[in-house]
Amino acid sequence: MKNFLFISIEESFFIILIAIIVFGPKKIPEIARGLGEGIRYLKNAKEKIKNEILMQDDQKKQTSIFQKEKKKKKNIPPYSVKR
């Protein structure tokens, strides 16, 4: 298992022990729940931004294709002459 943020298992237990002493055992689940909600909110926001960027890129591609087709049509005369 990888060390989280280069912290060993012993250091992790020490940090948890200090957190229990400072906040108390009843407050720890509330803090963890709040951190989980915050992380979930950030992930959702990241996905929304990513989707918006992809949509904008798709719209730019579609408009550029439309403009290219429009330019091609400008070179065609409005009427044809049959001989």
Coordinates of C-alpha atoms in Angstrom, one line a residue:
M1 CA 0.0 0.0 0.0
K2 CA 1.3 3.4 -0.9
N3 CA 2.0 5.9 1.9
F4 CA -0.5 8.8 1.8
L5 CA 1.3 12.0 1.3
F6 CA 4.6 10.3 2.3
I7 CA 3.3 9.6 5.8
S8 CA 4.1 6.2 7.4
I9 CA 1.5 4.2 9.2
E10 CA 3.0 5.1 12.6
E11 CA 2.7 8.8 11.8
S12 CA -0.8 8.3 10.6
F13 CA -1.8 6.7 13.9
F14 CA -0.1 9.5 15.8
I15 CA -2.1 12.2 13.9
I16 CA -5.3 10.3 14.5
L17 CA -4.5 10.1 18.2
I18 CA -3.9 13.8 18.4
A19 CA -7.1 14.5 16.5
I20 CA -9.1 12.4 19.0
I21 CA -7.5 14.3 21.9
V22 CA -8.1 17.7 20.4
F23 CA -11.7 17.2 18.9
G24 CA -13.0 14.3 21.0
P25 CA -14.4 11.0 19.7
K26 CA -17.9 12.3 19.2
K27 CA -16.8 15.2 17.0
I28 CA -14.6 13.1 14.6
P29 CA -17.4 11.5 12.6
E30 CA -19.0 15.0 12.0
I31 CA -15.7 16.4 10.8
A32 CA -15.1 13.4 8.5
R33 CA -18.6 13.7 7.1
G34 CA -18.0 17.4 6.4
L35 CA -14.7 16.6 4.6
G36 CA -16.4 13.9 2.6
E37 CA -19.2 16.3 1.5
G38 CA -16.6 18.9 0.6
I39 CA -14.6 16.5 -1.5
R40 CA -17.7 15.3 -3.3
Y41 CA -18.7 18.9 -4.0
L42 CA -15.3 19.6 -5.6
K43 CA -15.4 16.4 -7.7
N44 CA -18.9 17.3 -9.0
A45 CA -17.8 20.9 -9.8
K46 CA -14.7 19.5 -11.6
E47 CA -16.9 17.3 -13.7
K48 CA -19.3 20.1 -14.6
I49 CA -16.4 22.3 -15.7
K50 CA -14.9 19.5 -17.7
N51 CA -18.2 18.9 -19.5
E52 CA -18.7 22.6 -20.2
I53 CA -15.3 22.8 -21.8
L54 CA -15.9 19.7 -23.9
M55 CA -19.3 21.2 -25.0
Q56 CA -17.7 24.5 -26.0
D57 CA -15.0 22.6 -28.0
D58 CA -17.7 20.6 -29.8
Q59 CA -19.7 23.8 -30.5
K60 CA -16.5 25.5 -31.9
K61 CA -15.8 22.5 -34.2
Q62 CA -19.4 22.5 -35.4
T63 CA -19.4 26.2 -36.2
S64 CA -16.0 26.0 -38.0
I65 CA -17.4 23.1 -40.1
F66 CA -20.5 25.1 -40.9
Q67 CA -18.4 28.2 -41.8
K68 CA -16.2 26.1 -44.1
E69 CA -19.3 24.7 -45.9
K70 CA -20.7 28.2 -46.2
K71 CA -17.5 29.4 -47.8
K72 CA -17.6 26.6 -50.3
K73 CA -21.1 27.5 -51.3
K74 CA -20.2 31.1 -51.9
N75 CA -18.0 30.1 -54.8
I76 CA -20.9 28.4 -56.6
P77 CA -22.9 30.7 -58.8
P78 CA -26.5 31.3 -57.8
Y79 CA -27.7 29.8 -61.0
S80 CA -26.4 27.3 -63.5
V81 CA -26.4 27.5 -67.2
K82 CA -27.3 24.5 -69.2
R83 CA -26.0 24.2 -72.7

